Short mmCIF file of C-alpha atoms in Angstrom, two decimals:
data_model
loop_
_atom_site.label_atom_id
_atom_site.label_comp_id
_atom_site.label_asym_id
_atom_site.label_seq_id
_atom_site.Cartn_x
_atom_site.Cartn_y
_atom_site.Cartn_z
CA UNK A 1292 -0.12 -0.27 0.62
CA UNK A 1293 2.98 2.28 0.95
CA UNK A 1294 4.52 1.67 -3.29
CA UNK A 1295 1.14 2.29 -4.64
CA UNK A 1296 0.55 5.57 -2.54
CA UNK A 1297 4.27 7.37 -2.86
CA UNK A 1298 4.14 5.94 -6.87
CA UNK A 1299 0.49 7.76 -7.33
CA UNK A 1300 1.90 10.48 -5.03
CA UNK A 1301 4.68 11.03 -8.03
CA UNK A 1302 3.40 10.36 -10.73
CA UNK A 1303 1.11 13.19 -9.45
CA UNK A 1304 3.69 15.55 -9.17
CA UNK A 1305 5.57 14.75 -12.11
CA UNK A 1306 1.61 16.10 -14.19
CA UNK A 1307 1.52 19.34 -11.96
CA UNK A 1308 4.96 20.43 -12.88
CA UNK A 1309 3.81 19.40 -16.70
CA UNK A 1310 0.73 21.39 -16.03
CA UNK A 1311 2.98 24.39 -14.55
CA UNK A 1312 5.67 24.79 -17.15
CA UNK A 1313 2.60 24.70 -19.72
CA UNK A 1314 1.29 27.68 -18.69
CA UNK A 1315 5.12 29.24 -18.12
CA UNK A 1316 5.12 28.66 -21.40
CA UNK A 1317 1.78 30.55 -22.03
CA UNK A 1318 2.43 33.50 -20.13
CA UNK A 1319 6.23 34.41 -22.25
CA UNK A 1320 5.56 36.71 -25.12
CA UNK A 1321 6.60 35.29 -28.87
CA UNK A 1322 9.91 36.89 -30.30
CA UNK A 1323 9.51 40.54 -32.96
CA UNK A 1324 8.60 39.67 -35.89
CA UNK A 1325 9.59 42.67 -36.92
CA UNK A 1326 13.60 43.73 -36.95
CA UNK A 1327 16.28 46.51 -37.78
CA UNK A 1328 17.82 45.96 -41.22
CA UNK A 1329 21.11 47.59 -43.14
CA UNK A 1330 23.17 49.97 -41.89
CA UNK A 1331 22.23 51.50 -38.35
CA UNK A 1332 23.41 55.10 -39.26
CA UNK A 1333 21.42 56.83 -39.91
CA UNK A 1334 22.62 60.26 -42.04
CA UNK A 1335 20.16 63.88 -42.08
CA UNK A 1336 19.04 64.72 -45.10
CA UNK A 1337 18.46 68.18 -46.36
CA UNK A 1338 15.26 68.09 -45.76
CA UNK A 1339 16.25 66.73 -41.90
CA UNK A 1340 14.22 63.02 -42.55
CA UNK A 1341 16.17 60.41 -41.75
CA UNK A 1342 15.55 56.25 -44.39
CA UNK A 1343 15.52 53.32 -41.62
CA UNK A 1344 14.53 50.13 -43.11
CA UNK A 1345 12.07 47.69 -41.50
CA UNK A 1346 11.92 43.62 -41.72
CA UNK A 1347 8.72 41.68 -41.02
CA UNK A 1348 9.93 38.58 -40.14
CA UNK A 1349 6.66 36.77 -40.46
CA UNK A 1350 3.74 34.14 -40.92
CA UNK A 1351 1.41 37.31 -41.40
CA UNK A 1352 2.39 41.05 -42.69
CA UNK A 1353 3.64 43.46 -39.42
CA UNK A 1354 1.70 46.10 -38.18
CA UNK A 1355 2.59 48.70 -35.18
CA UNK A 1356 3.49 51.84 -34.59
CA UNK A 1357 7.97 53.87 -34.80
CA UNK A 1358 9.75 56.53 -33.62
CA UNK A 1359 13.12 58.07 -33.94
CA UNK A 1360 15.00 58.52 -30.85
CA UNK A 1361 17.45 61.58 -30.75
CA UNK A 1362 20.06 61.84 -27.77
CA UNK A 1363 17.07 62.14 -25.16
CA UNK A 1364 14.18 63.58 -28.15
CA UNK A 1365 11.90 61.76 -28.92
CA UNK A 1366 10.26 62.22 -32.28
CA UNK A 1367 6.69 62.29 -33.77
CA UNK A 1368 4.62 58.88 -34.35
CA UNK A 1369 5.40 56.61 -37.00
CA UNK A 1370 2.87 53.64 -37.83
CA UNK A 1371 3.69 51.07 -39.76
CA UNK A 1372 2.77 47.60 -41.66
CA UNK A 1373 5.46 44.83 -43.58
CA UNK A 1374 4.51 42.13 -45.77
CA UNK A 1375 5.32 38.82 -44.41
CA UNK A 1376 9.10 38.32 -45.09
CA UNK A 1377 9.72 41.60 -47.07
CA UNK A 1378 11.70 44.91 -45.94
CA UNK A 1379 10.28 47.91 -45.88
CA UNK A 1380 11.42 51.78 -46.29
CA UNK A 1381 10.72 53.86 -43.54
CA UNK A 1382 11.04 58.15 -43.47
CA UNK A 1383 10.67 59.95 -40.33
CA UNK A 1384 11.49 63.56 -40.20
CA UNK A 1385 13.06 64.94 -37.28
CA UNK A 1386 11.16 67.64 -34.97
CA UNK A 1387 12.94 70.33 -34.02
CA UNK A 1388 14.55 70.13 -30.93
CA UNK A 1389 15.72 66.68 -31.95
CA UNK A 1390 17.64 68.99 -34.43
CA UNK A 1391 18.98 71.09 -32.29
CA UNK A 1392 20.69 67.70 -30.22
CA UNK A 1393 21.90 67.46 -33.04
CA UNK A 1394 24.55 69.48 -34.74
CA UNK A 1395 25.71 70.00 -38.11
CA UNK A 1396 29.13 67.87 -38.33
CA UNK A 1397 28.33 65.65 -35.29
CA UNK A 1398 26.97 62.60 -34.51
CA UNK A 1399 24.63 61.46 -31.61
CA UNK A 1400 23.40 57.92 -30.45
CA UNK A 1401 19.77 57.95 -30.46
CA UNK A 1402 17.13 54.75 -30.61
CA UNK A 1403 15.29 53.43 -33.39
CA UNK A 1404 11.93 52.31 -31.06
CA UNK A 1405 9.32 49.65 -32.57
CA UNK A 1406 5.73 48.60 -31.17
CA UNK A 1407 4.92 45.87 -32.16
CA UNK A 1408 1.13 45.09 -33.07
CA UNK A 1409 0.86 41.98 -35.22
CA UNK A 1410 1.39 38.90 -35.60
CA UNK A 1411 1.25 40.18 -31.30
CA UNK A 1412 1.59 42.89 -29.38
CA UNK A 1413 4.67 43.62 -28.28
CA UNK A 1414 5.80 45.57 -25.32
CA UNK A 1415 7.98 48.68 -26.94
CA UNK A 1416 11.60 48.14 -27.53
CA UNK A 1417 14.65 50.37 -28.88
CA UNK A 1418 17.88 49.38 -31.25
CA UNK A 1419 20.60 51.36 -31.01
CA UNK A 1420 21.26 53.90 -34.39
CA UNK A 1421 23.25 56.84 -35.03
CA UNK A 1422 22.13 59.28 -36.09
CA UNK A 1423 24.42 61.29 -38.27
CA UNK A 1424 24.00 65.20 -38.99
CA UNK A 1425 26.94 66.96 -42.77
CA UNK A 1426 28.07 70.19 -42.55
CA UNK A 1427 25.72 72.84 -43.65
CA UNK A 1428 26.68 73.04 -47.27
CA UNK A 1429 29.03 76.94 -47.71
CA UNK A 1430 27.09 80.31 -48.64
CA UNK A 1431 27.83 81.22 -52.15
CA UNK A 1432 30.04 83.69 -51.78
CA UNK A 1433 28.68 86.63 -53.39
CA UNK A 1434 30.11 87.64 -57.14
CA UNK A 1435 31.49 91.42 -58.35
CA UNK A 1436 30.99 92.89 -61.49
CA UNK A 1437 33.82 92.82 -62.92
CA UNK A 1438 34.11 88.35 -62.12
CA UNK A 1439 29.97 88.53 -63.25
CA UNK A 1440 29.56 90.73 -65.97
CA UNK A 1441 32.77 91.97 -66.76
CA UNK A 1442 34.87 88.44 -66.98
CA UNK A 1443 37.33 86.63 -69.54
CA UNK A 1444 35.02 85.26 -72.42
CA UNK A 1445 37.10 83.16 -75.19
CA UNK A 1446 37.51 83.56 -78.74
CA UNK A 1447 38.32 80.63 -81.07
CA UNK A 1448 41.30 81.85 -80.77
CA UNK A 1449 41.97 80.88 -77.22
CA UNK A 1450 42.56 77.40 -76.24
CA UNK A 1451 41.75 77.71 -72.20
CA UNK A 1452 38.68 77.66 -71.18
CA UNK A 1453 36.34 80.66 -69.01
CA UNK A 1454 35.89 78.59 -66.32
CA UNK A 1455 39.89 77.37 -66.26
CA UNK A 1456 39.88 81.77 -66.25
CA UNK A 1457 36.71 81.96 -63.71
CA UNK A 1458 38.85 79.20 -61.40
CA UNK A 1459 42.01 83.03 -61.04
CA UNK A 1460 39.72 84.44 -58.44
CA UNK A 1461 40.26 85.75 -54.88
CA UNK A 1462 37.71 87.33 -52.73
CA UNK A 1463 38.37 91.02 -51.94
CA UNK A 1464 38.46 93.00 -48.52
CA UNK A 1465 33.80 93.49 -48.80
CA UNK A 1466 33.85 89.32 -48.94
CA UNK A 1467 32.88 89.04 -52.89
CA UNK A 1468 34.36 87.52 -55.61
CA UNK A 1469 36.88 89.17 -57.42
CA UNK A 1470 38.95 88.16 -61.05
CA UNK A 1471 42.32 88.04 -60.34
CA UNK A 1472 46.44 87.13 -62.02
CA UNK A 1473 47.10 84.07 -64.31
CA UNK A 1474 50.06 83.18 -66.18
CA UNK A 1475 49.10 83.90 -69.76
CA UNK A 1476 49.66 80.39 -71.09
CA UNK A 1477 48.51 76.86 -68.26
CA UNK A 1478 48.40 73.63 -67.48
CA UNK A 1479 43.75 73.06 -67.09
CA UNK A 1480 43.55 70.50 -64.87
CA UNK A 1481 40.39 69.26 -66.38
CA UNK A 1482 42.06 68.56 -69.66
CA UNK A 1483 45.76 68.03 -68.50
CA UNK A 1484 47.01 70.62 -71.89
CA UNK A 1485 48.44 73.65 -71.68
CA UNK A 1486 45.86 75.87 -72.73
CA UNK A 1487 46.58 79.70 -73.64
CA UNK A 1488 44.30 82.53 -72.59
CA UNK A 1489 45.06 84.87 -75.48
CA UNK A 1490 46.34 87.58 -73.21
CA UNK A 1491 48.53 88.82 -70.37
CA UNK A 1492 48.34 90.14 -66.97
CA UNK A 1493 51.65 91.53 -66.59
CA UNK A 1494 54.16 90.76 -64.11
CA UNK A 1495 53.25 88.69 -61.59
CA UNK A 1496 52.42 90.05 -58.34
CA UNK A 1497 54.25 86.92 -55.99
CA UNK A 1498 57.32 88.64 -57.48
CA UNK A 1499 56.85 91.64 -55.55
CA UNK A 1500 58.42 92.14 -51.81
CA UNK A 1501 55.18 94.11 -51.54
CA UNK A 1502 52.77 91.44 -52.06
CA UNK A 1503 52.30 89.85 -48.24
CA UNK A 1504 51.65 93.18 -46.76
CA UNK A 1505 49.63 94.18 -49.63
CA UNK A 1506 47.35 90.72 -49.56
CA UNK A 1507 47.22 91.32 -46.31
CA UNK A 1508 45.42 94.41 -46.41
CA UNK A 1509 43.13 93.02 -50.35
CA UNK A 1510 41.82 89.76 -49.45
CA UNK A 1511 39.51 88.63 -46.71
CA UNK A 1512 40.57 85.28 -45.90
CA UNK A 1513 44.58 85.72 -47.10
CA UNK A 1514 45.89 82.23 -45.03
CA UNK A 1515 43.65 80.31 -47.84
CA UNK A 1516 44.57 82.18 -51.01
CA UNK A 1517 46.06 84.89 -52.24
CA UNK A 1518 45.23 87.83 -54.70
CA UNK A 1519 44.96 91.08 -55.67
CA UNK A 1520 41.17 91.62 -56.78
CA UNK A 1521 41.22 93.25 -60.18
CA UNK A 1522 38.28 95.53 -59.93
CA UNK A 1523 37.50 95.80 -56.80
CA UNK A 1524 38.11 99.56 -56.70
CA UNK A 1525 35.72 99.68 -59.58
CA UNK A 1526 33.48 98.12 -57.30
CA UNK A 1527 33.84 100.09 -54.61
CA UNK A 1528 33.00 103.26 -56.58
CA UNK A 1529 30.11 101.67 -57.24
CA UNK A 1530 29.04 101.78 -53.49
CA UNK A 1531 30.03 105.29 -53.29
CA UNK A 1532 27.83 106.14 -56.33
CA UNK A 1533 24.61 105.10 -54.98
CA UNK A 1534 24.03 108.43 -52.39
CA UNK A 1535 25.63 110.87 -54.98
CA UNK A 1536 24.54 111.88 -58.02
CA UNK A 1537 28.12 110.08 -60.49
CA UNK A 1538 28.43 107.26 -62.73
CA UNK A 1539 31.15 104.55 -62.16
CA UNK A 1540 32.48 103.03 -64.92
CA UNK A 1541 34.09 99.15 -65.02
CA UNK A 1542 36.90 98.20 -67.21
CA UNK A 1543 36.83 94.98 -69.42
CA UNK A 1544 39.82 91.76 -67.82
CA UNK A 1545 42.10 91.37 -70.05
CA UNK A 1546 42.95 95.36 -69.46
CA UNK A 1547 44.43 94.56 -66.43
CA UNK A 1548 47.93 94.91 -65.89
CA UNK A 1549 50.21 93.81 -63.00
CA UNK A 1550 53.63 95.40 -62.42
CA UNK A 1551 56.19 95.13 -59.94
CA UNK A 1552 59.68 96.30 -59.40
CA UNK A 1553 61.75 95.81 -56.07
CA UNK A 1554 64.56 98.08 -54.47
CA UNK A 1555 64.13 101.14 -56.90
CA UNK A 1556 67.47 103.35 -55.87
CA UNK A 1557 65.54 106.70 -54.98
CA UNK A 1558 68.26 108.53 -56.37
CA UNK A 1559 70.35 107.38 -58.45
CA UNK A 1560 73.07 110.80 -58.13
CA UNK A 1561 74.42 112.78 -56.03
CA UNK A 1562 72.63 115.88 -55.44
CA UNK A 1563 72.93 118.40 -53.30
CA UNK A 1564 71.85 118.18 -49.64
CA UNK A 1565 71.58 113.63 -50.03
CA UNK A 1566 74.52 111.51 -48.41
CA UNK A 1567 74.38 108.52 -48.90
CA UNK A 1568 73.40 107.17 -45.86
CA UNK A 1569 69.66 108.82 -46.85
CA UNK A 1570 69.49 107.25 -49.52
CA UNK A 1571 66.36 104.64 -49.90
CA UNK A 1572 64.47 102.19 -52.82
CA UNK A 1573 61.65 101.05 -52.76
CA UNK A 1574 59.13 98.75 -54.01
CA UNK A 1575 56.49 99.58 -56.02
CA UNK A 1576 53.48 97.00 -57.65
CA UNK A 1577 51.06 99.04 -59.35
CA UNK A 1578 47.50 98.07 -60.75
CA UNK A 1579 46.97 99.84 -63.97
CA UNK A 1580 44.46 99.19 -66.48
CA UNK A 1581 45.58 99.29 -70.32
CA UNK A 1582 42.36 100.64 -71.91
CA UNK A 1583 43.08 100.93 -75.01
CA UNK A 1584 41.72 97.86 -76.46
CA UNK A 1585 38.53 99.46 -75.59
CA UNK A 1586 36.25 101.93 -77.30
CA UNK A 1587 37.28 104.31 -74.15
CA UNK A 1588 40.51 105.10 -75.65
CA UNK A 1589 38.74 107.08 -78.40
CA UNK A 1590 35.74 109.03 -76.32
CA UNK A 1591 37.30 110.04 -73.56
CA UNK A 1592 39.77 111.87 -72.99
CA UNK A 1593 40.46 111.47 -69.97
CA UNK A 1594 43.10 108.41 -69.87
CA UNK A 1595 45.55 107.05 -67.15
CA UNK A 1596 48.76 106.62 -67.96
CA UNK A 1597 50.19 103.12 -66.50
CA UNK A 1598 52.37 104.87 -63.84
CA UNK A 1599 51.28 105.83 -59.75
CA UNK A 1600 52.01 108.33 -57.81
CA UNK A 1601 54.76 107.80 -54.69
CA UNK A 1602 56.59 109.90 -52.92
CA UNK A 1603 60.23 110.63 -54.54
CA UNK A 1604 63.24 112.23 -52.63
CA UNK A 1605 62.46 116.00 -52.00
CA UNK A 1606 59.24 115.11 -51.30
CA UNK A 1607 59.13 115.63 -54.12
CA UNK A 1608 55.79 113.91 -56.23
CA UNK A 1609 56.64 112.12 -58.86
CA UNK A 1610 53.99 110.63 -60.93
CA UNK A 1611 50.81 110.76 -63.71
CA UNK A 1612 48.06 110.71 -63.81
CA UNK A 1613 44.88 111.62 -65.95
CA UNK A 1614 45.95 113.46 -68.44
CA UNK A 1615 44.88 114.68 -72.00
CA UNK A 1616 44.60 112.21 -74.78
CA UNK A 1617 42.87 115.45 -77.36
CA UNK A 1618 39.66 115.75 -78.92
CA UNK A 1619 37.11 113.47 -79.62
CA UNK A 1620 37.85 111.24 -82.64
CA UNK A 1621 36.15 109.03 -84.26
CA UNK A 1622 37.13 106.00 -83.46
CA UNK A 1623 39.60 103.66 -86.43
CA UNK A 1624 40.01 100.05 -87.02
CA UNK A 1625 41.69 97.42 -85.57
CA UNK A 1626 44.84 96.01 -87.57
CA UNK A 1627 44.62 93.46 -89.43
CA UNK A 1628 40.32 93.14 -87.96
CA UNK A 1629 41.38 89.51 -86.61
CA UNK A 1630 44.24 88.13 -84.68
CA UNK A 1631 46.67 87.15 -87.32
CA UNK A 1632 46.62 82.87 -87.60
CA UNK A 1633 48.83 80.77 -86.95
CA UNK A 1634 49.32 81.41 -83.42
CA UNK A 1635 50.68 84.69 -83.97
CA UNK A 1636 49.10 87.54 -81.30
CA UNK A 1637 49.87 91.33 -81.38
CA UNK A 1638 52.86 92.39 -80.07
CA UNK A 1639 52.22 93.93 -75.69
CA UNK A 1640 54.01 95.54 -74.29
CA UNK A 1641 57.49 93.72 -72.87
CA UNK A 1642 57.32 94.43 -68.90
CA UNK A 1643 60.88 96.05 -68.92
CA UNK A 1644 59.40 99.21 -70.45
CA UNK A 1645 57.29 99.75 -67.72
CA UNK A 1646 60.25 99.03 -64.78
CA UNK A 1647 62.08 101.42 -66.79
CA UNK A 1648 58.90 104.26 -66.39
CA UNK A 1649 59.36 102.61 -62.23
CA UNK A 1650 62.78 103.06 -62.14
CA UNK A 1651 62.94 107.84 -64.25
CA UNK A 1652 59.43 108.07 -63.49
CA UNK A 1653 58.68 112.00 -64.76
CA UNK A 1654 57.05 115.14 -63.96
CA UNK A 1655 53.25 115.25 -62.97
CA UNK A 1656 51.07 116.09 -65.61
CA UNK A 1657 48.07 118.36 -66.07
CA UNK A 1658 45.72 119.26 -68.15
CA UNK A 1659 45.74 122.30 -69.50
#
């Protein structure tokens, strides 16, 4: 009797344990049917949205709600529905508070929050992600009239492109983009070939001992790029004339010429009152505009001579300003009307002539 009772008790205990385990199994929630597929790095698009992909592993369609958490800031709730054994891209727009939590150029830890409703209702959970916000694009630099309207345009005889010419630019002190000096020929980086602009701007200003000092003043960011801004004076005159009854004038690009002369002696002889120990030398960096190729030479009585005013010995002023070009005359046609063939060009004034003018300046000329 005792053995039978023991067997019955043991059997009853096993049945009770099996029932209990079955009950516990019935209470255990099913595994999630939705998972994050693909990269866990979520870049922020220009329209302030992030995109991620959900995969449904269930035998039936997966539905529920999702949201993106950036740092500790939750975004708006977005419903989702993914077909069985399929994936679906979800696009969520970040809120203003979330954008503030992820500054441009930073990566912030976050979560994709998921709350499944079908095939089974599950508690909300989070999948770790990183939200990556790129740097803001740089603001477009405003352009000067010299760069925008008076820049060089190639002819059929020129082999360099206008885009290559525009790459020789510098930001002036007013924050605007200006054309600047370039060699007469250069290698175009887009083609790898040597090309010709068909014009020149004189000496390389970088060879001047004054170059760094001048560009520190004339360039907005001299530590990044240096250059002499062509047309900056005319741009400044536009601002000045806007408040007065004045007119201004913008020159063509080709006529801007750079003249460099270093260590020019101010006293070459031994005049009375200037002992040898007081003799000085000066550096010249000049930017005249040679307007002869344009109509201005024939229509304007005042022309700018290619010399700058400097202070010479004995406090005398040397150099030329506006001079009288004579009475108005009829413009004559250029001979030849087109550039000569076979690669020839019109003869240009050599730089040595300008250096001689700098070394031996003449008296000040005035209009009669």
